[in-house]
PDB file of C-alpha atoms in Angstrom:
ATOM      1  CA  UNK A 989      -6.366   1.079 -15.926  1.00  0.00           C
ATOM      2  CA  UNK A 990      -3.670   2.245 -18.367  1.00  0.00           C
ATOM      3  CA  UNK A 991      -0.933  -0.378 -18.532  1.00  0.00           C
ATOM      4  CA  UNK A 992       2.467  -0.623 -20.208  1.00  0.00           C
ATOM      5  CA  UNK A 993       1.268  -0.389 -23.851  1.00  0.00           C
ATOM      6  CA  UNK A 994      -0.961   2.655 -23.261  1.00  0.00           C
ATOM      7  CA  UNK A 995       1.616   4.465 -21.127  1.00  0.00           C
ATOM      8  CA  UNK A 996       4.278   3.713 -23.739  1.00  0.00           C
ATOM      9  CA  UNK A 997       1.999   5.202 -26.404  1.00  0.00           C
ATOM     10  CA  UNK A 998       1.469   8.282 -24.236  1.00  0.00           C
ATOM     11  CA  UNK A 999       5.244   8.551 -23.856  1.00  0.00           C
ATOM     12  CA  UNK A1000       5.641   8.501 -27.659  1.00  0.00           C
ATOM     13  CA  UNK A1001       2.876  11.076 -28.068  1.00  0.00           C
ATOM     14  CA  UNK A1002       4.246  13.435 -25.423  1.00  0.00           C
ATOM     15  CA  UNK A1003       7.812  13.074 -26.683  1.00  0.00           C
ATOM     16  CA  UNK A1004       6.636  14.509 -29.990  1.00  0.00           C
ATOM     17  CA  UNK A1005       4.412  17.228 -28.504  1.00  0.00           C
ATOM     18  CA  UNK A1006       6.387  18.303 -25.419  1.00  0.00           C
ATOM     19  CA  UNK A1007      10.109  17.949 -26.067  1.00  0.00           C
ATOM     20  CA  UNK A1008      11.839  21.321 -26.382  1.00  0.00           C
ATOM     21  CA  UNK A1009       8.798  23.312 -25.305  1.00  0.00           C
ATOM     22  CA  UNK A1010       8.659  25.481 -22.209  1.00  0.00           C
ATOM     23  CA  UNK A1011       6.269  24.830 -19.353  1.00  0.00           C
ATOM     24  CA  UNK A1012       4.753  28.161 -18.314  1.00  0.00           C
ATOM     25  CA  UNK A1013       2.028  27.134 -15.848  1.00  0.00           C
ATOM     26  CA  UNK A1014       1.215  24.082 -13.747  1.00  0.00           C
ATOM     27  CA  UNK A1015      -2.206  24.411 -12.182  1.00  0.00           C
ATOM     28  CA  UNK A1016      -3.307  21.984  -9.456  1.00  0.00           C
ATOM     29  CA  UNK A1017      -7.066  21.572  -9.362  1.00  0.00           C
ATOM     30  CA  UNK A1018      -7.335  18.564  -7.034  1.00  0.00           C
ATOM     31  CA  UNK A1019      -4.684  18.960  -4.352  1.00  0.00           C
ATOM     32  CA  UNK A1020      -5.138  15.311  -3.356  1.00  0.00           C
ATOM     33  CA  UNK A1021      -3.226  14.136  -6.447  1.00  0.00           C
ATOM     34  CA  UNK A1022      -0.006  15.791  -5.247  1.00  0.00           C
ATOM     35  CA  UNK A1023       2.145  13.294  -3.390  1.00  0.00           C
ATOM     36  CA  UNK A1024       5.211  15.546  -2.982  1.00  0.00           C
ATOM     37  CA  UNK A1025       5.561  19.188  -1.937  1.00  0.00           C
ATOM     38  CA  UNK A1026       9.275  19.924  -2.201  1.00  0.00           C
ATOM     39  CA  UNK A1027      10.126  21.000  -4.822  1.00  0.00           C
ATOM     40  CA  UNK A1028       6.750  22.655  -5.488  1.00  0.00           C
ATOM     41  CA  UNK A1029       4.835  22.410  -8.749  1.00  0.00           C
ATOM     42  CA  UNK A1030       5.978  25.925  -9.623  1.00  0.00           C
ATOM     43  CA  UNK A1031       9.564  24.606  -9.873  1.00  0.00           C
ATOM     44  CA  UNK A1032       8.589  23.134 -13.243  1.00  0.00           C
ATOM     45  CA  UNK A1033       7.624  26.512 -14.677  1.00  0.00           C
ATOM     46  CA  UNK A1034      10.135  28.255 -16.910  1.00  0.00           C
ATOM     47  CA  UNK A1035      11.894  25.008 -17.855  1.00  0.00           C
ATOM     48  CA  UNK A1036      11.858  23.294 -21.216  1.00  0.00           C
ATOM     49  CA  UNK A1037      10.969  19.629 -21.513  1.00  0.00           C
ATOM     50  CA  UNK A1038      14.120  17.576 -22.089  1.00  0.00           C
ATOM     51  CA  UNK A1039      12.422  14.224 -22.605  1.00  0.00           C
ATOM     52  CA  UNK A1040       9.580  11.914 -21.657  1.00  0.00           C
ATOM     53  CA  UNK A1041      10.192   8.487 -20.135  1.00  0.00           C
ATOM     54  CA  UNK A1042       8.216   5.481 -18.937  1.00  0.00           C
ATOM     55  CA  UNK A1043       8.887   3.376 -15.851  1.00  0.00           C
ATOM     56  CA  UNK A1044       6.385   0.530 -15.730  1.00  0.00           C
ATOM     57  CA  UNK A1045       3.046   2.365 -15.599  1.00  0.00           C
ATOM     58  CA  UNK A1046       4.658   5.636 -14.484  1.00  0.00           C
ATOM     59  CA  UNK A1047       5.043   8.524 -16.937  1.00  0.00           C
ATOM     60  CA  UNK A1048       7.993  10.896 -16.410  1.00  0.00           C
ATOM     61  CA  UNK A1049       8.269  14.369 -17.948  1.00  0.00           C
ATOM     62  CA  UNK A1050      11.878  15.477 -17.496  1.00  0.00           C
ATOM     63  CA  UNK A1051      12.728  19.176 -17.654  1.00  0.00           C
ATOM     64  CA  UNK A1052      16.092  20.676 -18.576  1.00  0.00           C
ATOM     65  CA  UNK A1053      17.706  22.068 -15.457  1.00  0.00           C
ATOM     66  CA  UNK A1054      14.562  21.482 -13.432  1.00  0.00           C
ATOM     67  CA  UNK A1055      12.662  18.662 -11.737  1.00  0.00           C
ATOM     68  CA  UNK A1056      10.757  15.696 -13.139  1.00  0.00           C
ATOM     69  CA  UNK A1057       6.963  15.551 -13.263  1.00  0.00           C
ATOM     70  CA  UNK A1058       6.113  11.897 -12.602  1.00  0.00           C
ATOM     71  CA  UNK A1059       2.533  10.657 -12.949  1.00  0.00           C
ATOM     72  CA  UNK A1060       0.744   7.385 -12.222  1.00  0.00           C
ATOM     73  CA  UNK A1061      -2.699   7.355 -13.833  1.00  0.00           C
ATOM     74  CA  UNK A1062      -3.987   4.607 -11.503  1.00  0.00           C
ATOM     75  CA  UNK A1063      -7.297   2.959 -12.381  1.00  0.00           C
ATOM     76  CA  UNK A1064      -9.367   5.863 -13.696  1.00  0.00           C
ATOM     77  CA  UNK A1065      -6.861   8.579 -14.550  1.00  0.00           C
ATOM     78  CA  UNK A1066      -6.132   9.834 -18.051  1.00  0.00           C
ATOM     79  CA  UNK A1067      -4.185  12.461 -19.963  1.00  0.00           C
ATOM     80  CA  UNK A1068      -6.022  14.768 -22.381  1.00  0.00           C
ATOM     81  CA  UNK A1069      -3.946  16.755 -24.855  1.00  0.00           C
ATOM     82  CA  UNK A1070      -5.265  20.139 -26.026  1.00  0.00           C
ATOM     83  CA  UNK A1071      -3.767  22.118 -28.891  1.00  0.00           C
ATOM     84  CA  UNK A1072      -5.276  25.214 -27.280  1.00  0.00           C
ATOM     85  CA  UNK A1073      -5.973  25.250 -23.563  1.00  0.00           C
ATOM     86  CA  UNK A1074      -8.904  27.280 -22.180  1.00  0.00           C
ATOM     87  CA  UNK A1075      -7.839  30.807 -21.281  1.00  0.00           C
ATOM     88  CA  UNK A1076      -9.509  30.936 -17.869  1.00  0.00           C
ATOM     89  CA  UNK A1077      -8.264  29.353 -14.684  1.00  0.00           C
ATOM     90  CA  UNK A1078      -9.859  25.987 -13.899  1.00  0.00           C
ATOM     91  CA  UNK A1079     -12.032  25.949 -10.802  1.00  0.00           C
ATOM     92  CA  UNK A1080     -11.554  23.338  -8.102  1.00  0.00           C
ATOM     93  CA  UNK A1081     -14.684  21.281  -7.633  1.00  0.00           C
ATOM     94  CA  UNK A1082     -16.235  17.890  -8.094  1.00  0.00           C
ATOM     95  CA  UNK A1083     -15.304  17.471 -11.756  1.00  0.00           C
ATOM     96  CA  UNK A1084     -12.672  15.066 -13.076  1.00  0.00           C
ATOM     97  CA  UNK A1085      -9.956  17.680 -13.763  1.00  0.00           C
ATOM     98  CA  UNK A1086      -6.988  17.198 -11.404  1.00  0.00           C
ATOM     99  CA  UNK A1087      -4.004  19.027 -12.951  1.00  0.00           C
ATOM    100  CA  UNK A1088      -3.313  21.268 -15.959  1.00  0.00           C
ATOM    101  CA  UNK A1089       0.084  21.805 -17.604  1.00  0.00           C
ATOM    102  CA  UNK A1090       0.343  24.769 -19.997  1.00  0.00           C
ATOM    103  CA  UNK A1091       3.082  25.377 -22.555  1.00  0.00           C
ATOM    104  CA  UNK A1092       4.426  28.586 -24.067  1.00  0.00           C
ATOM    105  CA  UNK A1093       2.636  27.701 -27.321  1.00  0.00           C
ATOM    106  CA  UNK A1094      -0.801  27.767 -25.690  1.00  0.00           C
ATOM    107  CA  UNK A1095      -1.091  24.000 -25.922  1.00  0.00           C
ATOM    108  CA  UNK A1096      -0.854  21.615 -22.994  1.00  0.00           C
ATOM    109  CA  UNK A1097      -2.541  18.741 -21.249  1.00  0.00           C
ATOM    110  CA  UNK A1098      -5.006  17.983 -18.494  1.00  0.00           C
ATOM    111  CA  UNK A1099      -4.805  15.103 -16.063  1.00  0.00           C
ATOM    112  CA  UNK A1100      -8.264  13.868 -15.114  1.00  0.00           C
ATOM    113  CA  UNK A1101      -9.679  11.134 -12.914  1.00  0.00           C
ATOM    114  CA  UNK A1102     -13.170   9.688 -13.102  1.00  0.00           C
ATOM    115  CA  UNK A1103     -15.069   8.075 -10.243  1.00  0.00           C
ATOM    116  CA  UNK A1104     -14.938   8.500  -6.489  1.00  0.00           C
ATOM    117  CA  UNK A1105     -11.788   6.501  -5.722  1.00  0.00           C
ATOM    118  CA  UNK A1106      -9.099   9.118  -6.199  1.00  0.00           C
ATOM    119  CA  UNK A1107      -5.795   7.335  -6.785  1.00  0.00           C
ATOM    120  CA  UNK A1108      -4.215   9.466  -9.502  1.00  0.00           C
ATOM    121  CA  UNK A1109      -0.742  10.411  -8.245  1.00  0.00           C
ATOM    122  CA  UNK A1110       1.563  13.276  -9.248  1.00  0.00           C
ATOM    123  CA  UNK A1111       5.129  13.693  -7.992  1.00  0.00           C
ATOM    124  CA  UNK A1112       7.629  16.515  -8.522  1.00  0.00           C
ATOM    125  CA  UNK A1113      11.107  15.132  -7.836  1.00  0.00           C
ATOM    126  CA  UNK A1114      14.719  15.684  -8.789  1.00  0.00           C
ATOM    127  CA  UNK A1115      15.121  11.972  -9.577  1.00  0.00           C
ATOM    128  CA  UNK A1116      12.350   9.491 -10.538  1.00  0.00           C
ATOM    129  CA  UNK A1117      13.884   6.978  -8.126  1.00  0.00           C
ATOM    130  CA  UNK A1118      12.599   9.201  -5.312  1.00  0.00           C
ATOM    131  CA  UNK A1119       9.090   8.008  -6.171  1.00  0.00           C
ATOM    132  CA  UNK A1120       8.499   4.890  -4.034  1.00  0.00           C
ATOM    133  CA  UNK A1121       6.529   3.109  -6.741  1.00  0.00           C
ATOM    134  CA  UNK A1122       9.311   3.636  -9.279  1.00  0.00           C
ATOM    135  CA  UNK A1123      12.042   2.579  -6.874  1.00  0.00           C
ATOM    136  CA  UNK A1124      10.417  -0.804  -6.236  1.00  0.00           C
ATOM    137  CA  UNK A1125       9.708  -1.690  -9.870  1.00  0.00           C
ATOM    138  CA  UNK A1126      10.901  -4.981 -11.282  1.00  0.00           C
ATOM    139  CA  UNK A1127      12.427  -5.260 -14.767  1.00  0.00           C
ATOM    140  CA  UNK A1128      10.607  -3.973 -17.826  1.00  0.00           C
ATOM    141  CA  UNK A1129       9.330  -6.961 -19.838  1.00  0.00           C
ATOM    142  CA  UNK A1130      10.099  -5.227 -23.145  1.00  0.00           C
ATOM    143  CA  UNK A1131      13.671  -4.282 -22.243  1.00  0.00           C
ATOM    144  CA  UNK A1132      16.397  -5.713 -24.487  1.00  0.00           C
ATOM    145  CA  UNK A1133      17.999  -7.529 -21.557  1.00  0.00           C
ATOM    146  CA  UNK A1134      14.748  -9.146 -20.385  1.00  0.00           C
ATOM    147  CA  UNK A1135      15.416 -12.569 -21.864  1.00  0.00           C
ATOM    148  CA  UNK A1136      13.890 -15.955 -21.115  1.00  0.00           C
ATOM    149  CA  UNK A1137      16.574 -16.842 -18.586  1.00  0.00           C
ATOM    150  CA  UNK A1138      15.880 -13.688 -16.585  1.00  0.00           C
ATOM    151  CA  UNK A1139      12.154 -14.370 -16.679  1.00  0.00           C
ATOM    152  CA  UNK A1140      12.669 -17.948 -15.495  1.00  0.00           C
ATOM    153  CA  UNK A1141      14.835 -16.716 -12.616  1.00  0.00           C
ATOM    154  CA  UNK A1142      12.055 -14.358 -11.503  1.00  0.00           C
ATOM    155  CA  UNK A1143       9.539 -17.213 -11.380  1.00  0.00           C
ATOM    156  CA  UNK A1144      11.879 -19.700  -9.734  1.00  0.00           C
ATOM    157  CA  UNK A1145      10.429 -20.515  -6.311  1.00  0.00           C
ATOM    158  CA  UNK A1146       7.514 -18.117  -6.809  1.00  0.00           C
ATOM    159  CA  UNK A1147       4.625 -19.708  -4.894  1.00  0.00           C
ATOM    160  CA  UNK A1148       1.887 -17.364  -6.089  1.00  0.00           C
ATOM    161  CA  UNK A1149      -0.607 -18.020  -8.838  1.00  0.00           C
ATOM    162  CA  UNK A1150       0.398 -16.774 -12.281  1.00  0.00           C
ATOM    163  CA  UNK A1151      -2.266 -14.056 -12.354  1.00  0.00           C
ATOM    164  CA  UNK A1152      -0.971 -12.464  -9.153  1.00  0.00           C
ATOM    165  CA  UNK A1153       2.695 -12.888 -10.073  1.00  0.00           C
ATOM    166  CA  UNK A1154       2.292 -11.194 -13.454  1.00  0.00           C
ATOM    167  CA  UNK A1155       0.522  -8.219 -11.833  1.00  0.00           C
ATOM    168  CA  UNK A1156       3.156  -7.701  -9.145  1.00  0.00           C
ATOM    169  CA  UNK A1157       4.988  -4.529 -10.164  1.00  0.00           C
ATOM    170  CA  UNK A1158       8.018  -5.415  -8.055  1.00  0.00           C
ATOM    171  CA  UNK A1159       8.380  -8.643 -10.021  1.00  0.00           C
ATOM    172  CA  UNK A1160       7.622  -7.381 -13.557  1.00  0.00           C
ATOM    173  CA  UNK A1161       6.885  -3.734 -14.323  1.00  0.00           C
ATOM    174  CA  UNK A1162       3.895  -2.539 -16.300  1.00  0.00           C
ATOM    175  CA  UNK A1163       1.512  -5.525 -16.540  1.00  0.00           C
ATOM    176  CA  UNK A1164      -1.902  -5.067 -14.936  1.00  0.00           C
ATOM    177  CA  UNK A1165      -5.255  -6.802 -14.813  1.00  0.00           C
ATOM    178  CA  UNK A1166      -6.083  -6.614 -18.524  1.00  0.00           C
ATOM    179  CA  UNK A1167      -2.806  -7.696 -20.062  1.00  0.00           C
ATOM    180  CA  UNK A1168      -2.201 -10.447 -17.498  1.00  0.00           C
ATOM    181  CA  UNK A1169      -5.479 -11.978 -18.739  1.00  0.00           C
ATOM    182  CA  UNK A1170      -4.344 -11.556 -22.342  1.00  0.00           C
ATOM    183  CA  UNK A1171      -0.889 -13.043 -21.722  1.00  0.00           C
ATOM    184  CA  UNK A1172      -2.295 -16.093 -19.940  1.00  0.00           C
ATOM    185  CA  UNK A1173      -4.822 -16.659 -22.712  1.00  0.00           C
ATOM    186  CA  UNK A1174      -2.091 -16.450 -25.346  1.00  0.00           C
ATOM    187  CA  UNK A1175       0.040 -18.876 -23.300  1.00  0.00           C
ATOM    188  CA  UNK A1176      -2.954 -21.244 -22.816  1.00  0.00           C
ATOM    189  CA  UNK A1177      -2.500 -21.298 -19.048  1.00  0.00           C
ATOM    190  CA  UNK A1178      -4.832 -21.096 -16.072  1.00  0.00           C
ATOM    191  CA  UNK A1179      -4.572 -17.874 -14.075  1.00  0.00           C
ATOM    192  CA  UNK A1180      -4.622 -20.034 -10.927  1.00  0.00           C
ATOM    193  CA  UNK A1181      -1.609 -22.154 -11.907  1.00  0.00           C
ATOM    194  CA  UNK A1182       1.309 -21.800  -9.471  1.00  0.00           C
ATOM    195  CA  UNK A1183       4.269 -19.976 -10.997  1.00  0.00           C
ATOM    196  CA  UNK A1184       6.775 -22.318  -9.362  1.00  0.00           C
ATOM    197  CA  UNK A1185       5.101 -25.349 -10.975  1.00  0.00           C
ATOM    198  CA  UNK A1186       5.925 -24.351 -14.556  1.00  0.00           C
ATOM    199  CA  UNK A1187       8.014 -26.705 -16.634  1.00  0.00           C
ATOM    200  CA  UNK A1188      10.791 -25.342 -18.830  1.00  0.00           C
ATOM    201  CA  UNK A1189       8.488 -25.614 -21.849  1.00  0.00           C
ATOM    202  CA  UNK A1190       5.690 -23.768 -20.059  1.00  0.00           C
ATOM    203  CA  UNK A1191       8.075 -21.048 -18.901  1.00  0.00           C
ATOM    204  CA  UNK A1192       9.253 -20.551 -22.486  1.00  0.00           C
ATOM    205  CA  UNK A1193       5.642 -20.418 -23.697  1.00  0.00           C
ATOM    206  CA  UNK A1194       4.641 -17.877 -21.065  1.00  0.00           C
ATOM    207  CA  UNK A1195       7.696 -15.728 -21.791  1.00  0.00           C
ATOM    208  CA  UNK A1196       6.903 -15.709 -25.518  1.00  0.00           C
ATOM    209  CA  UNK A1197       3.266 -14.837 -24.820  1.00  0.00           C
ATOM    210  CA  UNK A1198       4.307 -11.980 -22.532  1.00  0.00           C
ATOM    211  CA  UNK A1199       6.675 -10.426 -25.054  1.00  0.00           C
ATOM    212  CA  UNK A1200       4.425 -10.906 -28.101  1.00  0.00           C
ATOM    213  CA  UNK A1201       1.235  -9.713 -26.390  1.00  0.00           C
ATOM    214  CA  UNK A1202       2.828  -6.521 -25.066  1.00  0.00           C
ATOM    215  CA  UNK A1203       4.808  -5.814 -28.245  1.00  0.00           C
ATOM    216  CA  UNK A1204       1.708  -6.169 -30.420  1.00  0.00           C
ATOM    217  CA  UNK A1205      -0.307  -3.946 -28.061  1.00  0.00           C
ATOM    218  CA  UNK A1206       2.384  -1.260 -28.195  1.00  0.00           C
ATOM    219  CA  UNK A1207       2.438  -1.422 -31.990  1.00  0.00           C
ATOM    220  CA  UNK A1208      -1.367  -1.092 -32.164  1.00  0.00           C
ATOM    221  CA  UNK A1209      -1.234   1.937 -29.882  1.00  0.00           C
ATOM    222  CA  UNK A1210       1.714   3.678 -31.504  1.00  0.00           C
ATOM    223  CA  UNK A1211       0.635   6.744 -33.445  1.00  0.00           C
ATOM    224  CA  UNK A1212      -2.864   6.717 -31.948  1.00  0.00           C
ATOM    225  CA  UNK A1213      -3.922  10.084 -30.539  1.00  0.00           C
ATOM    226  CA  UNK A1214      -4.065  10.220 -26.748  1.00  0.00           C
ATOM    227  CA  UNK A1215      -7.830  10.583 -26.742  1.00  0.00           C
ATOM    228  CA  UNK A1216      -8.347   7.338 -28.686  1.00  0.00           C
ATOM    229  CA  UNK A1217      -5.972   5.069 -26.766  1.00  0.00           C
ATOM    230  CA  UNK A1218      -8.618   3.660 -24.419  1.00  0.00           C
ATOM    231  CA  UNK A1219     -10.798   2.547 -27.314  1.00  0.00           C
ATOM    232  CA  UNK A1220      -7.771   1.106 -29.097  1.00  0.00           C
ATOM    233  CA  UNK A1221      -6.857  -0.930 -26.017  1.00  0.00           C
ATOM    234  CA  UNK A1222     -10.336  -2.413 -25.705  1.00  0.00           C
ATOM    235  CA  UNK A1223     -10.555  -3.313 -29.382  1.00  0.00           C
ATOM    236  CA  UNK A1224      -7.373  -5.360 -29.194  1.00  0.00           C
ATOM    237  CA  UNK A1225      -8.284  -7.466 -26.138  1.00  0.00           C
ATOM    238  CA  UNK A1226      -9.294 -11.086 -26.755  1.00  0.00           C
ATOM    239  CA  UNK A1227     -10.676 -12.170 -23.379  1.00  0.00           C
ATOM    240  CA  UNK A1228     -10.345  -9.355 -20.849  1.00  0.00           C
ATOM    241  CA  UNK A1229     -13.619  -7.502 -20.465  1.00  0.00           C
ATOM    242  CA  UNK A1230     -15.371  -9.932 -22.828  1.00  0.00           C
ATOM    243  CA  UNK A1231     -17.309 -12.151 -20.423  1.00  0.00           C
ATOM    244  CA  UNK A1232     -20.017 -14.075 -22.274  1.00  0.00           C
ATOM    245  CA  UNK A1233     -18.521 -13.507 -25.712  1.00  0.00           C
ATOM    246  CA  UNK A1234     -17.015 -16.299 -27.849  1.00  0.00           C
ATOM    247  CA  UNK A1235     -13.287 -16.899 -27.559  1.00  0.00           C
ATOM    248  CA  UNK A1236     -11.690 -15.728 -30.832  1.00  0.00           C
ATOM    249  CA  UNK A1237      -9.442 -18.820 -30.853  1.00  0.00           C
ATOM    250  CA  UNK A1238     -11.797 -21.734 -30.103  1.00  0.00           C
ATOM    251  CA  UNK A1239     -15.303 -20.274 -29.891  1.00  0.00           C
ATOM    252  CA  UNK A1240     -15.933 -21.319 -26.285  1.00  0.00           C
ATOM    253  CA  UNK A1241     -17.646 -18.762 -24.031  1.00  0.00           C
ATOM    254  CA  UNK A1242     -15.295 -16.419 -22.170  1.00  0.00           C
ATOM    255  CA  UNK A1243     -15.893 -16.763 -18.423  1.00  0.00           C
ATOM    256  CA  UNK A1244     -15.165 -14.572 -15.424  1.00  0.00           C
ATOM    257  CA  UNK A1245     -13.946 -14.901 -11.847  1.00  0.00           C
ATOM    258  CA  UNK A1246     -14.890 -11.958  -9.643  1.00  0.00           C
ATOM    259  CA  UNK A1247     -13.007 -10.590  -6.654  1.00  0.00           C
ATOM    260  CA  UNK A1248     -13.817  -7.785  -4.215  1.00  0.00           C
ATOM    261  CA  UNK A1249     -12.440  -5.007  -6.424  1.00  0.00           C
ATOM    262  CA  UNK A1250     -11.612  -6.622  -9.765  1.00  0.00           C
ATOM    263  CA  UNK A1251     -12.282  -9.601 -12.012  1.00  0.00           C
ATOM    264  CA  UNK A1252     -10.408 -11.807 -14.435  1.00  0.00           C
ATOM    265  CA  UNK A1253     -11.566 -13.318 -17.713  1.00  0.00           C
ATOM    266  CA  UNK A1254     -10.410 -16.560 -19.326  1.00  0.00           C
ATOM    267  CA  UNK A1255     -11.368 -19.241 -21.848  1.00  0.00           C
ATOM    268  CA  UNK A1256     -11.997 -22.679 -20.291  1.00  0.00           C
ATOM    269  CA  UNK A1257     -11.154 -24.591 -23.480  1.00  0.00           C
ATOM    270  CA  UNK A1258      -7.910 -22.720 -24.148  1.00  0.00           C
ATOM    271  CA  UNK A1259      -6.700 -22.384 -20.561  1.00  0.00           C
ATOM    272  CA  UNK A1260      -8.222 -24.804 -18.065  1.00  0.00           C
ATOM    273  CA  UNK A1261      -8.920 -28.017 -19.958  1.00  0.00           C
ATOM    274  CA  UNK A1262     -12.571 -27.081 -20.369  1.00  0.00           C
ATOM    275  CA  UNK A1263     -13.173 -26.768 -16.613  1.00  0.00           C
ATOM    276  CA  UNK A1264     -14.755 -23.539 -15.318  1.00  0.00           C
ATOM    277  CA  UNK A1265     -12.868 -21.939 -12.452  1.00  0.00           C
ATOM    278  CA  UNK A1266     -14.673 -21.401  -9.156  1.00  0.00           C
ATOM    279  CA  UNK A1267     -16.086 -17.898  -8.859  1.00  0.00           C
ATOM    280  CA  UNK A1268     -15.983 -17.316  -5.119  1.00  0.00           C
ATOM    281  CA  UNK A1269     -18.180 -14.228  -5.207  1.00  0.00           C
ATOM    282  CA  UNK A1270     -20.912 -16.014  -7.155  1.00  0.00           C
ATOM    283  CA  UNK A1271     -20.629 -19.066  -4.889  1.00  0.00           C
ATOM    284  CA  UNK A1272     -21.327 -16.886  -1.848  1.00  0.00           C
ATOM    285  CA  UNK A1273     -24.345 -15.306  -3.533  1.00  0.00           C
ATOM    286  CA  UNK A1274     -25.832 -18.709  -4.305  1.00  0.00           C
ATOM    287  CA  UNK A1275     -25.605 -19.974  -0.712  1.00  0.00           C
TER     288      UNK A1275
END
């Protein structure tokens, strides 16, 4: 799933390639991705792009005098830039193409979604706050005013485990499954530790890990072409998606805890005092 660093990199890329250019056609291929109907997609046509913004994991293309095109790429969605779009009209079908945006220059981009779980979402709105997911977002962890005191206030009284708290978009915007693993590894903390149990020193350590991990990921992604961002993300991860590999810090084997629709990865030596965490799914299989 694209998270804050990848969406921020897409924002940078689209700012350079879209700003000032006119949208001439918006072609829906998979109607299911459209979550709003008024104004229609055609309301974007004939307007120039005024800017591109990011809200958590949401990408917002703002037009001058027209509506906003807001996209959430969900788990398997992606944006593919094309310097020259195909001349023919795309055909609806079972392929991954969901939406095509064409510019006056002949360039444009496709929104695609792989797999059978279709969660890619596209909104056409006059204000991004009209998108429910944007309206409920917590603060951006890379914002200038997101300091340690604000972070500590968010965690104060929070009875959830750190993994779940970091992924809650209404608490902190933009962090998902991958970067929550990376932040907790950098902070040397168990994903199952209760947020409310953190000491002041632990809160400071987690805050620093959050800011550094995301900032470094954004810097690695900046300037990378849209088509290479997924590979860039994977290459920079230390524990997420690396079950069975050696931890790059201590050399211990990276382990995994599986859930019904996701999994987390961690290093026992760095994060849990050398103790493996219970994998509930595996425990059930062994019974």
